[in-house]
PDB file of C-alpha atoms in Angstrom:
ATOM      1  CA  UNK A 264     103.128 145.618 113.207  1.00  0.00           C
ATOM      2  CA  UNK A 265     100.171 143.474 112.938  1.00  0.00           C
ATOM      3  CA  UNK A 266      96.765 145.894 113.276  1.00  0.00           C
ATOM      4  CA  UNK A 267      94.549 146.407 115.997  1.00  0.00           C
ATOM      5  CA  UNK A 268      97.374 144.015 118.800  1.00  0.00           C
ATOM      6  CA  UNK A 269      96.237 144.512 122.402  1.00  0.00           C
ATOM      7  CA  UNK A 270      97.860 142.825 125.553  1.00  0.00           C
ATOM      8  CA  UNK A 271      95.702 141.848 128.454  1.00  0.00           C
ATOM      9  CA  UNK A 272      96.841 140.497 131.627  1.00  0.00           C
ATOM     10  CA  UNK A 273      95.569 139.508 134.653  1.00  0.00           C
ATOM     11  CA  UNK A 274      97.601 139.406 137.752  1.00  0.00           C
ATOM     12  CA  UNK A 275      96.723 139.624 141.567  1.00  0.00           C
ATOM     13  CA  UNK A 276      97.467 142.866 143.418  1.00  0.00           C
ATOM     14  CA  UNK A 277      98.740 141.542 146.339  1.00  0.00           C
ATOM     15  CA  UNK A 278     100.108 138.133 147.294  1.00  0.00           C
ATOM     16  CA  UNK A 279     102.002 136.478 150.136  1.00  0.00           C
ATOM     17  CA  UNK A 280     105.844 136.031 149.721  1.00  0.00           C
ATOM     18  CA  UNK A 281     106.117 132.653 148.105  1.00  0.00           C
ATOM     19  CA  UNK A 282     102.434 132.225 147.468  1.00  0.00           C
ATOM     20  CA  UNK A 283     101.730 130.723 143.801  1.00  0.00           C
ATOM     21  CA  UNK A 284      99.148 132.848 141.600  1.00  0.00           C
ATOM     22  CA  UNK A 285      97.545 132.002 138.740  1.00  0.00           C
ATOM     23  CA  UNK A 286      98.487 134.775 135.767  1.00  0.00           C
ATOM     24  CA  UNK A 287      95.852 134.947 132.911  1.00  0.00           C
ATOM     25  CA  UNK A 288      96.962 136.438 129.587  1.00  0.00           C
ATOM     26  CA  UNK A 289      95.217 137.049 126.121  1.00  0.00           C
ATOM     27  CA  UNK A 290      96.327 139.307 122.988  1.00  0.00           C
ATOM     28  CA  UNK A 291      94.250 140.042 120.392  1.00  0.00           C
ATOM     29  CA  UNK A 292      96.068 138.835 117.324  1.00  0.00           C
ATOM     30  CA  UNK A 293      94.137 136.916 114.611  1.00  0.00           C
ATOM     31  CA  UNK A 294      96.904 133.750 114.118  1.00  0.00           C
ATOM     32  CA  UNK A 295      96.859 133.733 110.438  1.00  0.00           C
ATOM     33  CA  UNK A 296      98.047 129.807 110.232  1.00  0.00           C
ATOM     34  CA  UNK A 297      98.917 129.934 106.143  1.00  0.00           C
ATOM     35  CA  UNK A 298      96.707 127.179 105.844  1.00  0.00           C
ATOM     36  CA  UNK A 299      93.576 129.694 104.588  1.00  0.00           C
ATOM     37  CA  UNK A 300      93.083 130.916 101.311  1.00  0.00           C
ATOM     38  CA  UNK A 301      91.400 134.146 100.482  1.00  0.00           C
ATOM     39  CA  UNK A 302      88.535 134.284  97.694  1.00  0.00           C
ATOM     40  CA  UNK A 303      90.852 134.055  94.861  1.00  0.00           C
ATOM     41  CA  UNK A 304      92.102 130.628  96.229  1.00  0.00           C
ATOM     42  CA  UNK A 305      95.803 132.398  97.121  1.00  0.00           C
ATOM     43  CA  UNK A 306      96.953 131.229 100.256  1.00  0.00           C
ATOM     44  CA  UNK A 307      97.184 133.768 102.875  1.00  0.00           C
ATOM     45  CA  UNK A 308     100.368 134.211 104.131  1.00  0.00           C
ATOM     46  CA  UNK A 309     100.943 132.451 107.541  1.00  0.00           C
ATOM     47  CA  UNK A 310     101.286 135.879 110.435  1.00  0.00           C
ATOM     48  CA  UNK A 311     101.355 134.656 114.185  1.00  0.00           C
ATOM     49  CA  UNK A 312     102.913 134.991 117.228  1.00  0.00           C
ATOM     50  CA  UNK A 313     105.426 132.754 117.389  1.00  0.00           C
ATOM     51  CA  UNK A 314     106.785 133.237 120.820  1.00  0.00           C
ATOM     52  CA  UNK A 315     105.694 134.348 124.664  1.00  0.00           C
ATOM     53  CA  UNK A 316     107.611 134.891 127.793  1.00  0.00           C
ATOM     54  CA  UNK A 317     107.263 135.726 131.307  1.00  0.00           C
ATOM     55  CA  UNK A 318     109.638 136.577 133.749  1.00  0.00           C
ATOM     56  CA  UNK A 319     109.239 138.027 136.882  1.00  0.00           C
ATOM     57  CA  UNK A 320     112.147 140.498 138.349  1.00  0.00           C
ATOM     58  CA  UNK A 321     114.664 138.717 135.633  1.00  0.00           C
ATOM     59  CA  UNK A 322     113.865 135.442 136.421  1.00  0.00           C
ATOM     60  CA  UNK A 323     111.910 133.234 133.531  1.00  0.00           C
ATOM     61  CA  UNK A 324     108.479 132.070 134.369  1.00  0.00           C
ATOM     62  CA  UNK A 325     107.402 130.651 131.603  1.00  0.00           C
ATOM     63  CA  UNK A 326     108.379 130.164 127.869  1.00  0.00           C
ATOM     64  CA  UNK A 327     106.098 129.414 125.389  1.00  0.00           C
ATOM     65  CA  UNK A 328     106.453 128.387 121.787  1.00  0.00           C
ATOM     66  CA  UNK A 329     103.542 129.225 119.673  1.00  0.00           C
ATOM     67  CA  UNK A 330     102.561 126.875 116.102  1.00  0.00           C
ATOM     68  CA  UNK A 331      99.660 127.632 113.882  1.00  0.00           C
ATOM     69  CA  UNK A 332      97.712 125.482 115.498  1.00  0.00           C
ATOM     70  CA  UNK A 333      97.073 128.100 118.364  1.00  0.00           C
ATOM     71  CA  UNK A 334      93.728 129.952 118.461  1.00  0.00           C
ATOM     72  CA  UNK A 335      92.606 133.517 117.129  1.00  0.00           C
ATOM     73  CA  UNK A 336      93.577 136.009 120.045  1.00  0.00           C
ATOM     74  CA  UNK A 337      96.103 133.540 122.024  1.00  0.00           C
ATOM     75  CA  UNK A 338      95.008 132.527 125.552  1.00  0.00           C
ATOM     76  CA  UNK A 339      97.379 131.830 128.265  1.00  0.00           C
ATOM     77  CA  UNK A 340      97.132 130.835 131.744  1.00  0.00           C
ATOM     78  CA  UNK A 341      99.797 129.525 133.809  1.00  0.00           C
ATOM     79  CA  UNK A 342     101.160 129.968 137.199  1.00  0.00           C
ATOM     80  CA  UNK A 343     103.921 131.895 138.883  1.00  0.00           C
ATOM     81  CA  UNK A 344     105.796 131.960 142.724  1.00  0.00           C
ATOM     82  CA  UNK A 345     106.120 135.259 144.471  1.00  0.00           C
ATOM     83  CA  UNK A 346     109.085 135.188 146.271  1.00  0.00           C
ATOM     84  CA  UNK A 347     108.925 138.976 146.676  1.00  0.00           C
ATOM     85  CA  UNK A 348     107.438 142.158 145.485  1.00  0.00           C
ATOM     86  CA  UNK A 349     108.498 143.102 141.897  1.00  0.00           C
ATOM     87  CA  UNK A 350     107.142 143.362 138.338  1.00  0.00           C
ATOM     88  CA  UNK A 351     105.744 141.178 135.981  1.00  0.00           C
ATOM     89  CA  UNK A 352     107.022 141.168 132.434  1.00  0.00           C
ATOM     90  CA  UNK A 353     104.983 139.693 129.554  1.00  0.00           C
ATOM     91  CA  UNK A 354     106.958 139.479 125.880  1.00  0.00           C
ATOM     92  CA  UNK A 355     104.846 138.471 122.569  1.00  0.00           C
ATOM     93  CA  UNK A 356     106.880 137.931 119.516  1.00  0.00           C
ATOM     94  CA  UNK A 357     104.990 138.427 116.577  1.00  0.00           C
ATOM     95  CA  UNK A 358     105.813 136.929 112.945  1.00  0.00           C
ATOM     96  CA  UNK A 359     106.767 140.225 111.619  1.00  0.00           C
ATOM     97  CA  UNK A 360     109.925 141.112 114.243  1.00  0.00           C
ATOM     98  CA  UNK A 361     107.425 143.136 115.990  1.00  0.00           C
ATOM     99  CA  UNK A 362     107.909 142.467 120.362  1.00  0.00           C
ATOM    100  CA  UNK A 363     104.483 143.739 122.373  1.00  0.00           C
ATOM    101  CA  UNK A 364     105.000 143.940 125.560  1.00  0.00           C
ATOM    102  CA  UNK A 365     103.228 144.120 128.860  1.00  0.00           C
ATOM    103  CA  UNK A 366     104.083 144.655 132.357  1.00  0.00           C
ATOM    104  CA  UNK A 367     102.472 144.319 136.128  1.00  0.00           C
ATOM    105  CA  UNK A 368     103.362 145.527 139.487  1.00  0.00           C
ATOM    106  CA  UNK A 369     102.645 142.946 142.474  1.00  0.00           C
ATOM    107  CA  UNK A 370     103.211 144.120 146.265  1.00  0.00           C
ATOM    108  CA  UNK A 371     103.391 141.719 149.287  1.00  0.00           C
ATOM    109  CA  UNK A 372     101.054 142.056 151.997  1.00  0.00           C
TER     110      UNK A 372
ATOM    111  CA  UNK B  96     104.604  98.725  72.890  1.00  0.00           C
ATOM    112  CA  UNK B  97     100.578  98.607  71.998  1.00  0.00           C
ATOM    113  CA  UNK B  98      98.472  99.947  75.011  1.00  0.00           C
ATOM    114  CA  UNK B  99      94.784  99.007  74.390  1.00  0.00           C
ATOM    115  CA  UNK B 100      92.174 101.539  76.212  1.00  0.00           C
ATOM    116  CA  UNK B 101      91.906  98.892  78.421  1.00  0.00           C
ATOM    117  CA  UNK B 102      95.105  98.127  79.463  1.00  0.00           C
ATOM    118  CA  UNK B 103      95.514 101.722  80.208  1.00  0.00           C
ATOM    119  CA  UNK B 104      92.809 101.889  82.230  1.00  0.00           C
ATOM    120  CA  UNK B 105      94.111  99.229  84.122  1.00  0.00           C
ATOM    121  CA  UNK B 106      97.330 100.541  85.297  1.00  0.00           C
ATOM    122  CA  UNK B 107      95.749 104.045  85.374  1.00  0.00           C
ATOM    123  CA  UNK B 108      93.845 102.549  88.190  1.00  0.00           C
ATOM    124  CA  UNK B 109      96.165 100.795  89.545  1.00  0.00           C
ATOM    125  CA  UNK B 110      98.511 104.062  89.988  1.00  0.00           C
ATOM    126  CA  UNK B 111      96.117 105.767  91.654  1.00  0.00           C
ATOM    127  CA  UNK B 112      95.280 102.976  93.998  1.00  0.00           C
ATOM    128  CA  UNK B 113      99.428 102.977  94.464  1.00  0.00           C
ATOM    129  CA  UNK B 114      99.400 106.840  95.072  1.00  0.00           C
ATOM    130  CA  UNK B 115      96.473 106.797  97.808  1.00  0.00           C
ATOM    131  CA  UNK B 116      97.693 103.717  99.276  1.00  0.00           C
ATOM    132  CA  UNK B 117     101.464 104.985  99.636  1.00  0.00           C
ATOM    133  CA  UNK B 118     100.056 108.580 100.893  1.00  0.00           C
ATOM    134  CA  UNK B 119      98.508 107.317 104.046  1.00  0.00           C
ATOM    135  CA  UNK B 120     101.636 106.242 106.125  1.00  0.00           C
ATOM    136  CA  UNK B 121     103.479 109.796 105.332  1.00  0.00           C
ATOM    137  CA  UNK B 122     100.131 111.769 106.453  1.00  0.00           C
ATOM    138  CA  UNK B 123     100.584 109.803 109.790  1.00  0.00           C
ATOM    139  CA  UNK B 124     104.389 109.997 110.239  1.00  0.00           C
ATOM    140  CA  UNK B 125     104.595 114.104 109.669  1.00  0.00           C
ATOM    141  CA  UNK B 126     102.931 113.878 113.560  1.00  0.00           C
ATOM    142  CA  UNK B 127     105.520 111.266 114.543  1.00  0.00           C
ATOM    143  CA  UNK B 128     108.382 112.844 113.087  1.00  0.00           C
ATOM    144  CA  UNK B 129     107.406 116.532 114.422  1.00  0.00           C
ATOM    145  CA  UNK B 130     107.216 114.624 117.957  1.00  0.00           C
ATOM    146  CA  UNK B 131     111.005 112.727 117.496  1.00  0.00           C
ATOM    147  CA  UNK B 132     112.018 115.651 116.754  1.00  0.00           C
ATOM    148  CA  UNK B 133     111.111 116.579 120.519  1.00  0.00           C
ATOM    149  CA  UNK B 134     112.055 113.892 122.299  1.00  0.00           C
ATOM    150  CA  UNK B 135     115.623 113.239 119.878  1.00  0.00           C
ATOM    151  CA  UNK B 136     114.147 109.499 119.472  1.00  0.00           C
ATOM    152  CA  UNK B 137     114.667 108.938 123.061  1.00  0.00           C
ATOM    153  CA  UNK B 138     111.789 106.211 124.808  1.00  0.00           C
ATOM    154  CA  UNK B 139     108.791 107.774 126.105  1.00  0.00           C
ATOM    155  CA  UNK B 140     107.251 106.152 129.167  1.00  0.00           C
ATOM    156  CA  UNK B 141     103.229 106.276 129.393  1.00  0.00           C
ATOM    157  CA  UNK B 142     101.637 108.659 131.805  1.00  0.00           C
ATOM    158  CA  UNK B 143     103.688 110.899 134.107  1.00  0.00           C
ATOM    159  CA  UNK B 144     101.628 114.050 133.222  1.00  0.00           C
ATOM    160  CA  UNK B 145      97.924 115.072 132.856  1.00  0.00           C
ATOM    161  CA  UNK B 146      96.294 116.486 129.756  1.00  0.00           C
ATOM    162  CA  UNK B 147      92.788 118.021 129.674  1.00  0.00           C
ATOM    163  CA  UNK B 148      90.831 118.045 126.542  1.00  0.00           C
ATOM    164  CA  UNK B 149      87.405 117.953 125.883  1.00  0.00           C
ATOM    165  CA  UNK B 150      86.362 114.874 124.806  1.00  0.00           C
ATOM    166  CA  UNK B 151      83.658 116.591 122.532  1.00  0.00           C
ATOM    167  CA  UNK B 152      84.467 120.019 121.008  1.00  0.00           C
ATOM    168  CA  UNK B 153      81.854 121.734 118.939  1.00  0.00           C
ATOM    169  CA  UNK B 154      83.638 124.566 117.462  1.00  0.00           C
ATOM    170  CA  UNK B 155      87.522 122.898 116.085  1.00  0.00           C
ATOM    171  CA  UNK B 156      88.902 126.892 115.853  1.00  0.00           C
ATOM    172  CA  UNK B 157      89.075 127.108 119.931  1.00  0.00           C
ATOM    173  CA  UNK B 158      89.537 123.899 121.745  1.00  0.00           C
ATOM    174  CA  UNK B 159      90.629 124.451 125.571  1.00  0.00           C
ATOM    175  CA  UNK B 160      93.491 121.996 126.274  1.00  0.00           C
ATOM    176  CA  UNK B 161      95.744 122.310 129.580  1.00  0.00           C
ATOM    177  CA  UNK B 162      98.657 120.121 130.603  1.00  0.00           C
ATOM    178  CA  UNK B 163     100.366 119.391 133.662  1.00  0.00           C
ATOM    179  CA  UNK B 164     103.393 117.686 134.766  1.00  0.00           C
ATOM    180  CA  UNK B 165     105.167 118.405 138.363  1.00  0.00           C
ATOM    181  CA  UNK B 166     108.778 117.733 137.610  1.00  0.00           C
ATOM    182  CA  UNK B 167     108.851 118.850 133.687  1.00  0.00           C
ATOM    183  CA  UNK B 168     111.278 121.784 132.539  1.00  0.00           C
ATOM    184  CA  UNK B 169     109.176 121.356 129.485  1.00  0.00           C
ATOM    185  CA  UNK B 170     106.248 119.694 127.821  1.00  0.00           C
ATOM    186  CA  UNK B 171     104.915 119.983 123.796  1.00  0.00           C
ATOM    187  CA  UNK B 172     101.659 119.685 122.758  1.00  0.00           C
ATOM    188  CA  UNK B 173     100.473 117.782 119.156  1.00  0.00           C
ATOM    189  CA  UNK B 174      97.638 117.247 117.456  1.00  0.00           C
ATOM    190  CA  UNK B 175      98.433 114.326 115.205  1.00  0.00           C
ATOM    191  CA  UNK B 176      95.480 115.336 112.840  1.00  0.00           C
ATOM    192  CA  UNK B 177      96.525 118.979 112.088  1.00  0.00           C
ATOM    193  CA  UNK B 178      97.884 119.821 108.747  1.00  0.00           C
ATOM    194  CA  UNK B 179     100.884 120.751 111.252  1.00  0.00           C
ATOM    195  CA  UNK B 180     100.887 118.107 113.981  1.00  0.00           C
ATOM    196  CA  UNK B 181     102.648 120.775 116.529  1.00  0.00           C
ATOM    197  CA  UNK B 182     100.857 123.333 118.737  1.00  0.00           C
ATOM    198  CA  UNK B 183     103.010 124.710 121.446  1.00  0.00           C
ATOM    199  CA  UNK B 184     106.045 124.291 123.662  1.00  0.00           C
ATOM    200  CA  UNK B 185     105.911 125.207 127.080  1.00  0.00           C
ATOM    201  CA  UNK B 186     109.840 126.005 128.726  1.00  0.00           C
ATOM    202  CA  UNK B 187     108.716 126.148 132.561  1.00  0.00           C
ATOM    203  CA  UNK B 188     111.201 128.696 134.378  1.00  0.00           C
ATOM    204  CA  UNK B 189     113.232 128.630 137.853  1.00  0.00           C
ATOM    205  CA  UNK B 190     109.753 130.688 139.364  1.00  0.00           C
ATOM    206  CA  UNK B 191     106.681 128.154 137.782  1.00  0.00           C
ATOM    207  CA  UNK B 192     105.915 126.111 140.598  1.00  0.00           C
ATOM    208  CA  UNK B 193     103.137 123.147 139.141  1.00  0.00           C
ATOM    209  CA  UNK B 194     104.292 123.062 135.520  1.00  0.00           C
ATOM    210  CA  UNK B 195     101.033 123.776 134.351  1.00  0.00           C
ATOM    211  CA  UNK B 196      99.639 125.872 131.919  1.00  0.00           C
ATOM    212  CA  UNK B 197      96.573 125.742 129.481  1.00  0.00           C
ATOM    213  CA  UNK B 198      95.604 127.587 126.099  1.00  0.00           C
ATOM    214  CA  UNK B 199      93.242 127.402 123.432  1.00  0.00           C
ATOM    215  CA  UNK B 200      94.164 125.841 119.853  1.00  0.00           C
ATOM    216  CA  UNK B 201      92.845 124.463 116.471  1.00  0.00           C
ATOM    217  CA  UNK B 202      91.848 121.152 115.384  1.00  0.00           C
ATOM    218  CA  UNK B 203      91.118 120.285 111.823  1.00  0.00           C
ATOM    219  CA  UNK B 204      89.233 117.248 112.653  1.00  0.00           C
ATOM    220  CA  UNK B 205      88.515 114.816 114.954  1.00  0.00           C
ATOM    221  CA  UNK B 206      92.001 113.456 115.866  1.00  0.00           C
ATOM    222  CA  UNK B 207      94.058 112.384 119.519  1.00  0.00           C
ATOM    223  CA  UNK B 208      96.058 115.211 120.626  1.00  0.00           C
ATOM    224  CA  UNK B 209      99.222 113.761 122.834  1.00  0.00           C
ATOM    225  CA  UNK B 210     101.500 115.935 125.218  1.00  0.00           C
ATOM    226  CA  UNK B 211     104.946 114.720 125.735  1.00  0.00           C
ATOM    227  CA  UNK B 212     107.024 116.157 128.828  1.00  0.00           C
ATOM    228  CA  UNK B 213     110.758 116.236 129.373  1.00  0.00           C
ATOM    229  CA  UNK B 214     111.500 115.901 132.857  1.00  0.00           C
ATOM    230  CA  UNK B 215     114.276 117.297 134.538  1.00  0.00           C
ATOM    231  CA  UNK B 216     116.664 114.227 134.666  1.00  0.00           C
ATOM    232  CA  UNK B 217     116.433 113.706 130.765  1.00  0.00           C
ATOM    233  CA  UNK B 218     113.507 111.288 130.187  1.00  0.00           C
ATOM    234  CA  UNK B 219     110.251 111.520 128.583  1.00  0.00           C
ATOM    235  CA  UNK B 220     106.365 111.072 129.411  1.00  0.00           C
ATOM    236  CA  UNK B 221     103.683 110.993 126.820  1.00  0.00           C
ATOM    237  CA  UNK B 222      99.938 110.782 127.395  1.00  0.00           C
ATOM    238  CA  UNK B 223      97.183 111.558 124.585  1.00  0.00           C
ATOM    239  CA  UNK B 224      93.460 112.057 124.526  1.00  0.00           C
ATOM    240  CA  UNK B 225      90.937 111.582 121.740  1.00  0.00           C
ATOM    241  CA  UNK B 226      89.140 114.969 120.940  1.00  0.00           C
ATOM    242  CA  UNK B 227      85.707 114.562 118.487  1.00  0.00           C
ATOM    243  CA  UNK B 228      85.474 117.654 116.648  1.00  0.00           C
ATOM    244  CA  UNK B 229      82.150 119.045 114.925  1.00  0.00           C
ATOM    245  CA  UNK B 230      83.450 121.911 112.756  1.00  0.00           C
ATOM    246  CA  UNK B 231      86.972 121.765 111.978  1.00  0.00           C
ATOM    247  CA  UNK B 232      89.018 124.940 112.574  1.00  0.00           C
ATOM    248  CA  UNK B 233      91.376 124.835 109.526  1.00  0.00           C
ATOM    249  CA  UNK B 234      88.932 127.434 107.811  1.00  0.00           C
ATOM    250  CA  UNK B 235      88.954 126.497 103.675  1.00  0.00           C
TER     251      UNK B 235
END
């Protein structure tokens, strides 16, 4: 497991049943791309996160595929429909097999 | 066969002249290939979706891009300038209602960055945008 890896997500308390809220999510990661090479010239090896999902109660949200090209500490913002109260669950899948995982509690009302 | 310094400067130049000439076209097609390789070499149609870049970015290591396309079950993202054209694949689920979503990612250099969607009945949109980058974010 990659060092220092923290999940952050930002989700709305409360929503109406079918509303659509905007999820904001971040993880501090620092997306090695294997394109850099340290001060001996080596390259350093490429060590990302490759993968993200969301799914709320079982059912996908959102899947995302990740490429080097993605930024230091990988920001995502998307949006979701609350058909009823339930859990979010956020999935990052790192280079190294490692899965960090987040979840969130919404309630309707 | 009697090469002259001359005569070996001559092709010597000529080779390298070959070499730079023939290594333009497979910098540019590594972009188009990663991109058939989305779409299986089906036609993409102009337009259909929205992509938001900045049309100036200062800093190339965090460059704010969103797409959106109502109607896609998914939509890829490529910079056709990167060392690796692609830079993420967004699956949109049963529960994503605008098939939106925006990030941050890398550009090495100025360069157009396209997003092509696949809708839901099988066919393809592309649009692209033209990002000017100051400092490139491919560190080196």
């Amino acid at each position: 497991m990659a060092k220092g890896v923290k999940p952050r997500v930002k989700v709305p308390k409360k929503a109406e049943a079918g509303e659509t809220i905007t999820i904001k999510t971040l993880i501090s990661h620092k997306m090695e791309s294997g394109q850099r090479k340290d001060s001996d010239g080596k390259i350093i090896p490429r060590s990302i996160i490759n993968r993200f999902t969301a799914d709320f109660n079982g059912q996908n949200v959102i899947d995302v595929t990740l490429e080097p090209a993605i930024s230091t500490n990988p920001y995502l913002q998307f949006e979701a429909t609350v058909p009823e109260a339930g859990k979010f669950d956020f999935k990052w899948y790192d280079d190294d097999g490692s899965v960090y995982e987040e979840s969130k509690e919404i309630s309707i009302g | 066969m009697n090469l002259t310094r001359r005569k070996l400067l001559a092709v010597g130049a000529g080779t390298a002249a070959f070499a730079s000439f023939a290594a333009m076209p497979t910098f540019a097609s590594v972009a188009d290939d990663a991109m058939a390789e989305f779409t299986g070499g089906a036609a993409v149609q102009d337009g259909g979706l929205e992509l938001t870049a900045p049309e100036i970015a200062e800093n190339g290591n965090t460059v704010p891009v969103g797409v959106e396309a109502a109607g896609a079950v998914e939509i890829a993202v490529f910079a056709t300038g990167n060392p690796t054209p692609k830079v993420a694949t967004f699956k949109f689920g049963p529960l994503n209602p605008t098939q939106s979503a925006s990030t941050r990612m890398r550009l090495a250099k100025t360069q157009d960055v396209v997003a092509i969607a696949k809708m839901a009945d099988g066919t393809f949109r592309k649009t692209s945008s033209t990002v000017k980058v100051t400092i490139g974010g491919c560190g080196g």
